[in-house]
C-alpha cells in the first residue's frame, strides 16, 4: 500500500469531518493534563519578561530605579509613554517603519520564493553552484564601509531604496523555503506540467499556494528583521529626517536617556545631569513596549496560514 | 503564463522606477562672505552633531529666533555617541561632509581622515572677534593633536574654556562616598584628614548598629566591576596615594608615567578591601552586579558607601531625592594614605577632543565660522543656555538671573526642551563656561542661588552642621593641574592601547578573586595577579604615556 | 484494516514519508538521489540551457544581484592586511583610492591575533565561543523540537495559538533587558533572586548560590537564557514544517493502533527531519558567531575565563580601540571555519543520506 492510495479516502474524511472525535482514553486524559500543565507553566515563564517590562514601563520612573517590580506597577504612571509619544519624530518614523516592513516583506517573499522554486528543481543544471554561492553569504560580512560605499555609488544614500534594495533575498530564508518546496509531492508538480504549465506558472499558481505555512514563516522572519533594524537607518538614511524609522528614533531616545548629561557632566565636572522627568530603566521599558507591540501582532495574523493538509488537498484536486 | 509575466514586469518596472529616484544635493553658495548673516540673505547650514541630546522639534522657538535674527536655517544630522564611531567611519569613506561637524571624542579620526579645514588662518583675518578671544590663550593646546597631522586649529573645544570664576554646587568627580545618615549617626564627625580605616570604621559601626535598612540587609560597601565602569575598583589606589586622575598611571615629579595596579599603593588598598569583604562589610554580590542592579541598590538606600565618580550614580540620587530620602544620599569623602594630601577633585580640563570643526567640503566656510562666532556672543550664549528672559528666567533688579519652580520643572522636561532649547547644537558649540561679565553663571545649574534654592531642608541642615555652603566645600581644594594634565586623554598607538586594555582586563578579572578570597590567600593571590601583569608588555604603554606627556609639555 | 494490521510495524513502507526509506532500498535510493543531485550524467549543452531558460531567468538575475551586494564589497577585507586608518574617500571607484592608499602589513594582523599574550587569550575565547554556542544550539534545538511536538498535541486551536504567541514573546525583548532580568533572577534572594529563593524553599540548597560568580555555571547560564528568549521563536519553523505532514498518515497509523508517542517518533519527527537537518547544517557554520550581548552583560571578572567570546573580544580590542583590522581578521577567521564546518556537516548529512544544504 502506497501512501497516496491510503491518503485519498482518509483525507476526504479529514476534510469533511474536521478532526474526528476521539475517545477520552485514560492515556489521553493523563497526557493532556500533563501536557497542558507543562505548557501553561512554560507560558508563565515566557510571558513573565514581557509583563515585567510592561509593569516597569507603567511605573513611575524614579520609583522604578529601585527595582523589585514584578508583573504589576508599584507606582502607576504614564510619564514614560508621554516621553515616547511626545517625540515629534515618532509618527513619521512609525509610518516609514511600517512602509519599509511591508515593502521588504513583499519583495522578499516574491524573489526568495521564485529562486527557492528554481533551486528546488533537481533537473536544474546550475542548481548546486547557485545554491553554494547563496549559502556562503550566510557566513561572511564584508564590513560596514564597503557596503556603505556600494549604497552610495548606487545613488541610494538617504533614499527609501536603501532600505529594501540591498535586502531582497536572504540565504537563510531561501534554504527554508527550498526545503519546504522539496517536501511537496513531485506528482503535484508533474500534473501541473502535464496541464502545460511553464515554470513561472507552476511556481506562482501551484507551488506558492502550497507553501503558505513556509511563506508565513519567512514573512514573519523578514518582517521582524526589518522592523527591528535600525543600523540601516543610521548608516544609509540618517541624513534624511523624512526617512527615519521607529527603531532608530527609539534607539536614539534610549541612548540620550542613558547618556543625557553624562557627556556634559563628565566634561564640565560642574553641570547638573541633563534633565528628564523619568529614568533610563523605566523609559527603556516603555521604548521596548512601543517597539515590540506592533510587530507582536504579525504572528497571530499569520497563524491562520499554519494549516495542515494543504498539500494533500492539492493532490486530491 | 501571461498574467504571471505581466505581474512580474510590473514589479520589475516598479523597482526600476524606485531605484531611479535619487535624492538631490544642496547647491553651493556663490558668495561666501564672512560678515553677512542677516535675515535678508538666508543661509542654510548642514550640521552634523554627535550628541546624546535630542533634535529640536519643528516648532522650536530658538530655531525661529535664528531664522528671524540671522536668516540661518540648520539642517541637523544628530548621531548619538554610541553610534559616532560607525557613522564617522562611513562618512570619511564617502568623502562628502556637511558644513559643520561636531565630534564627541573622535577628533583624531576626523583629522587623520582629512575632513576638517584649518581655522587658525581664517581667525587670523580678524573677522571673528569672539572666537579669536576664545582661543587666544589656549591656541597651542587646542591645536595639539599628538599626531602627524599638520599642526593647526581644527576644532573649537565645546566645554571648559572658562571665563571668570568656576561656579557650581555639586561635586561630580571621584570620591569614597558615604551616606549622610552614617555621618549624622556618628554625630557629624570631622571629615578632614580622612583615612581608609576611619572611612570603613564609620561604615562598619553604622552597619553593626543598623543591620537592616527598610527590611533589607544593610550593605556596607559596594564595588561596581561591570565592564566599562570598573573604575570604582581600579582607580582608588592612585587617589589614596594623593595622585590626580591620570587613568591607569601615576606620573612622578620627572614626568615619567608608571602603572600602579601592581604596586604597593594598590596592594594596601586591596588588602583592606579583602579584610572588609571577609568581615561582611563589602557586598558579596559586588562583582556580579550589572549597572542597573547597582543603581537599584543605591536607589533603595541600603548601600552605606562606595567609590565612584559622582555622575555615575545620579539616577540613584535623583530617585532618592524624589522619594524624600535625603539621608540616604551621599557625601564625598577623600581618604588618603599617611602623609599625602588628597587630590581627588581636580580643576576642570578643557575638552580638546570635542567640538565643532568646519569641513573641507563646505562651500561656505566663512559663513559657517561666522555663525559659530555669533553664537559665542554673550547675548546668544545666554539665549542658548538660560533661554529667553522673562519666559525662561527672570532678571532681578540686581541683574541676577533666577527661575520659578515652573521654569525649573520645564528645564528638566525632555519634551519641553525639544521645543524650547537647542540642546544638541549647544552641546557642541564653544561656550563661555564660568561666569558672564555681568556676574551670572554660564548655566542655571551653576548659579549659586539656583543651587541653594533646589536644596532640600535636610540638605540645608546637613550643610549647616558642617558649616558649609555647597557640596564642593566637602572636597579637597584642587591644586593647579600639571601642564600636560590629564594623561588619560592622550592619543596612543594601537599597541599601547592594546596593552592598556589588557591591563584593565587583567584587573577586572583578578581583583574580584583577590578581594573575595580568604585573607590567608591574599599574598598568594596578589602574587598571581602581579605575575599575570608581568606577562603583559607594560613598558610599551608606560613609554607611550611618558612620551605623550613630554610631547605635550613641549607643545602645549 | 482489521486487527491483523495492528501487528504491522508502523515503520513499514508507506506510513513513513520519503526521507526515511526502508533499509532494504536505502542504497538504491541513495544512488538515485545522488544522480538526481548531480543531474543525470549528461553534459550541459546549449540545448539544455535553452530548455531551462525559464529556470535560468528566475535564478540568474538574483544571482548577479547577490554577487553585487554580497561578494563585490568583500574587497573591504583588504583592511585585514593593512594598518588601516579611515581616510577621506575610500571608494575603490571614483576619487582617491584611499582604501588602497594604506600601510600594507601582510599577515601581521593575523600573526598578532594568533600569537603571544593575545594568542593565548584568543584560543580561550574561541573555546568559550564554541562551548557556549554548542550548548546553546543543542539545548535550543532539542527544546524547540520538543515544544513543537507538544504544541502539536494540543487539539484546542485557540489555546494552541495563544500558547504559541506567548512563547515567542521574549524574542522581542532586547538582550540588555533579558540579561538584566536574568541577572536579577540569579542574584541573592534579598536582591530579587527568585531562583535562589525557589531552590531554598524547596530545600535543595541551604545557602544561596552566587551563580554568576561561578565560572563552571556560565556556559549553562548562557544556554539557559538563550533558551528562555528564543525557544518559542525557534519553534515556529518546526511548526510550519509540521503543517506539511499529510494528516492521513496519522489516521492510518491510528487505524494501525499506533499510540501517541509512536506517531511522534515515526511520523512527525521523520517528516520534519529535513528541516532539522538543514537547520543544524546552517547553524554549524554559526558556531563561532554567538551574540556578544549575553557574555558582555552577564560576564564579570570572576567568570571571564569562561564568558569572553570572540565577539566580545573583537568589540573590546577592535572597535573600542579603533582597530578595524582586528575585527576583519577575526571575521575572516570565522568565515573560514564556518565554510569548513558547513562543508563537513553537509557532507556528513549526505553520507547519512539526509537532506543536505547544497
CSV table of C-alpha atoms in Angstrom, one decimal, chain B residues 85 89 91-95 97 109 112-115 216-217 225 227-228 230 277 283-285 287-290 292-293 297 360 494-495 497-498 501-506 508-510 512-513 516 535-537, chain C residues 54 83-91 112 117-118 120-121 124 176 179-180 183-188 190-191 210 212-213 296-302 304-305 308 315-317 319-324 326:
chain,number,residue,atom,x,y,z
B,85,UNK,CA,32.3,55.6,15.6
B,89,UNK,CA,33.9,55.7,9.6
B,91,UNK,CA,31.3,59.4,6.4
B,92,UNK,CA,35.1,59.6,5.9
B,93,UNK,CA,35.0,56.8,3.4
B,94,UNK,CA,32.3,58.6,1.5
B,95,UNK,CA,34.3,61.7,1.4
B,97,UNK,CA,30.7,66.2,4.6
B,109,UNK,CA,39.7,60.3,13.2
B,112,UNK,CA,43.6,61.7,10.1
B,113,UNK,CA,40.8,61.4,7.6
B,114,UNK,CA,41.4,64.9,6.4
B,115,UNK,CA,37.8,66.0,6.9
B,216,UNK,CA,16.6,44.6,53.6
B,217,UNK,CA,20.1,43.8,54.8
B,225,UNK,CA,33.0,46.0,38.5
B,227,UNK,CA,32.8,46.1,32.1
B,228,UNK,CA,33.4,49.7,31.1
B,230,UNK,CA,35.2,49.3,36.6
B,277,UNK,CA,35.0,41.7,52.5
B,283,UNK,CA,28.7,43.3,49.4
B,284,UNK,CA,29.3,39.7,48.3
B,285,UNK,CA,27.2,40.4,45.2
B,287,UNK,CA,31.3,41.7,41.3
B,288,UNK,CA,28.3,40.3,39.5
B,289,UNK,CA,26.2,43.5,39.6
B,290,UNK,CA,25.0,44.9,36.3
B,292,UNK,CA,21.1,48.5,36.6
B,293,UNK,CA,21.3,46.4,39.7
B,297,UNK,CA,20.8,49.0,45.2
B,360,UNK,CA,36.7,70.7,3.8
B,494,UNK,CA,47.3,50.8,18.7
B,495,UNK,CA,49.9,48.8,20.6
B,497,UNK,CA,46.0,51.0,23.7
B,498,UNK,CA,46.0,47.2,23.4
B,501,UNK,CA,43.1,47.2,27.6
B,502,UNK,CA,44.9,44.0,28.6
B,503,UNK,CA,45.8,45.7,31.9
B,504,UNK,CA,42.3,46.7,32.5
B,505,UNK,CA,41.0,43.2,31.7
B,506,UNK,CA,43.5,41.6,34.0
B,508,UNK,CA,38.8,43.2,36.2
B,509,UNK,CA,39.5,39.5,36.1
B,510,UNK,CA,41.8,39.0,39.0
B,512,UNK,CA,37.4,40.2,42.5
B,513,UNK,CA,39.1,37.0,43.3
B,516,UNK,CA,36.7,37.9,47.8
B,535,UNK,CA,53.3,38.9,31.3
B,536,UNK,CA,51.9,42.0,29.6
B,537,UNK,CA,54.2,44.3,27.8
C,54,UNK,CA,12.7,29.8,-17.6
C,83,UNK,CA,47.4,49.1,9.2
C,84,UNK,CA,44.1,50.7,8.4
C,85,UNK,CA,43.2,54.3,9.3
C,86,UNK,CA,40.0,55.7,8.0
C,87,UNK,CA,40.6,58.2,5.3
C,88,UNK,CA,38.7,60.5,3.2
C,89,UNK,CA,37.1,58.9,0.1
C,90,UNK,CA,38.0,55.3,0.3
C,91,UNK,CA,35.7,54.4,-2.5
C,112,UNK,CA,49.3,39.4,16.3
C,117,UNK,CA,49.5,37.0,25.1
C,118,UNK,CA,46.8,37.9,22.6
C,120,UNK,CA,46.6,32.6,24.4
C,121,UNK,CA,43.6,34.7,25.0
C,124,UNK,CA,40.5,30.7,25.2
C,176,UNK,CA,20.1,44.1,27.5
C,179,UNK,CA,20.3,39.9,30.5
C,180,UNK,CA,19.3,42.3,33.2
C,183,UNK,CA,21.0,38.8,36.4
C,184,UNK,CA,18.3,39.7,38.9
C,185,UNK,CA,16.8,36.2,38.7
C,186,UNK,CA,20.2,34.7,39.5
C,187,UNK,CA,21.1,37.1,42.3
C,188,UNK,CA,20.7,36.7,46.1
C,190,UNK,CA,17.4,39.8,49.1
C,191,UNK,CA,18.0,41.3,45.6
C,210,UNK,CA,26.1,33.3,43.6
C,212,UNK,CA,27.3,34.5,38.3
C,213,UNK,CA,30.5,34.2,40.2
C,296,UNK,CA,29.1,41.0,27.6
C,297,UNK,CA,26.3,42.0,30.0
C,298,UNK,CA,26.4,38.9,32.3
C,299,UNK,CA,30.1,38.3,32.3
C,300,UNK,CA,32.3,39.7,35.0
C,301,UNK,CA,35.9,39.4,36.2
C,302,UNK,CA,35.3,36.2,38.2
C,304,UNK,CA,35.7,35.9,32.3
C,305,UNK,CA,37.8,32.8,31.7
C,308,UNK,CA,34.5,36.0,27.0
C,315,UNK,CA,34.4,44.6,20.5
C,316,UNK,CA,36.9,45.3,23.2
C,317,UNK,CA,40.1,45.1,21.2
C,319,UNK,CA,36.0,48.6,17.7
C,320,UNK,CA,36.6,50.1,21.1
C,321,UNK,CA,40.2,50.8,20.3
C,322,UNK,CA,39.6,51.9,16.7
C,323,UNK,CA,41.4,48.8,15.5
C,324,UNK,CA,39.3,47.9,12.5
C,326,UNK,CA,41.4,43.2,14.1
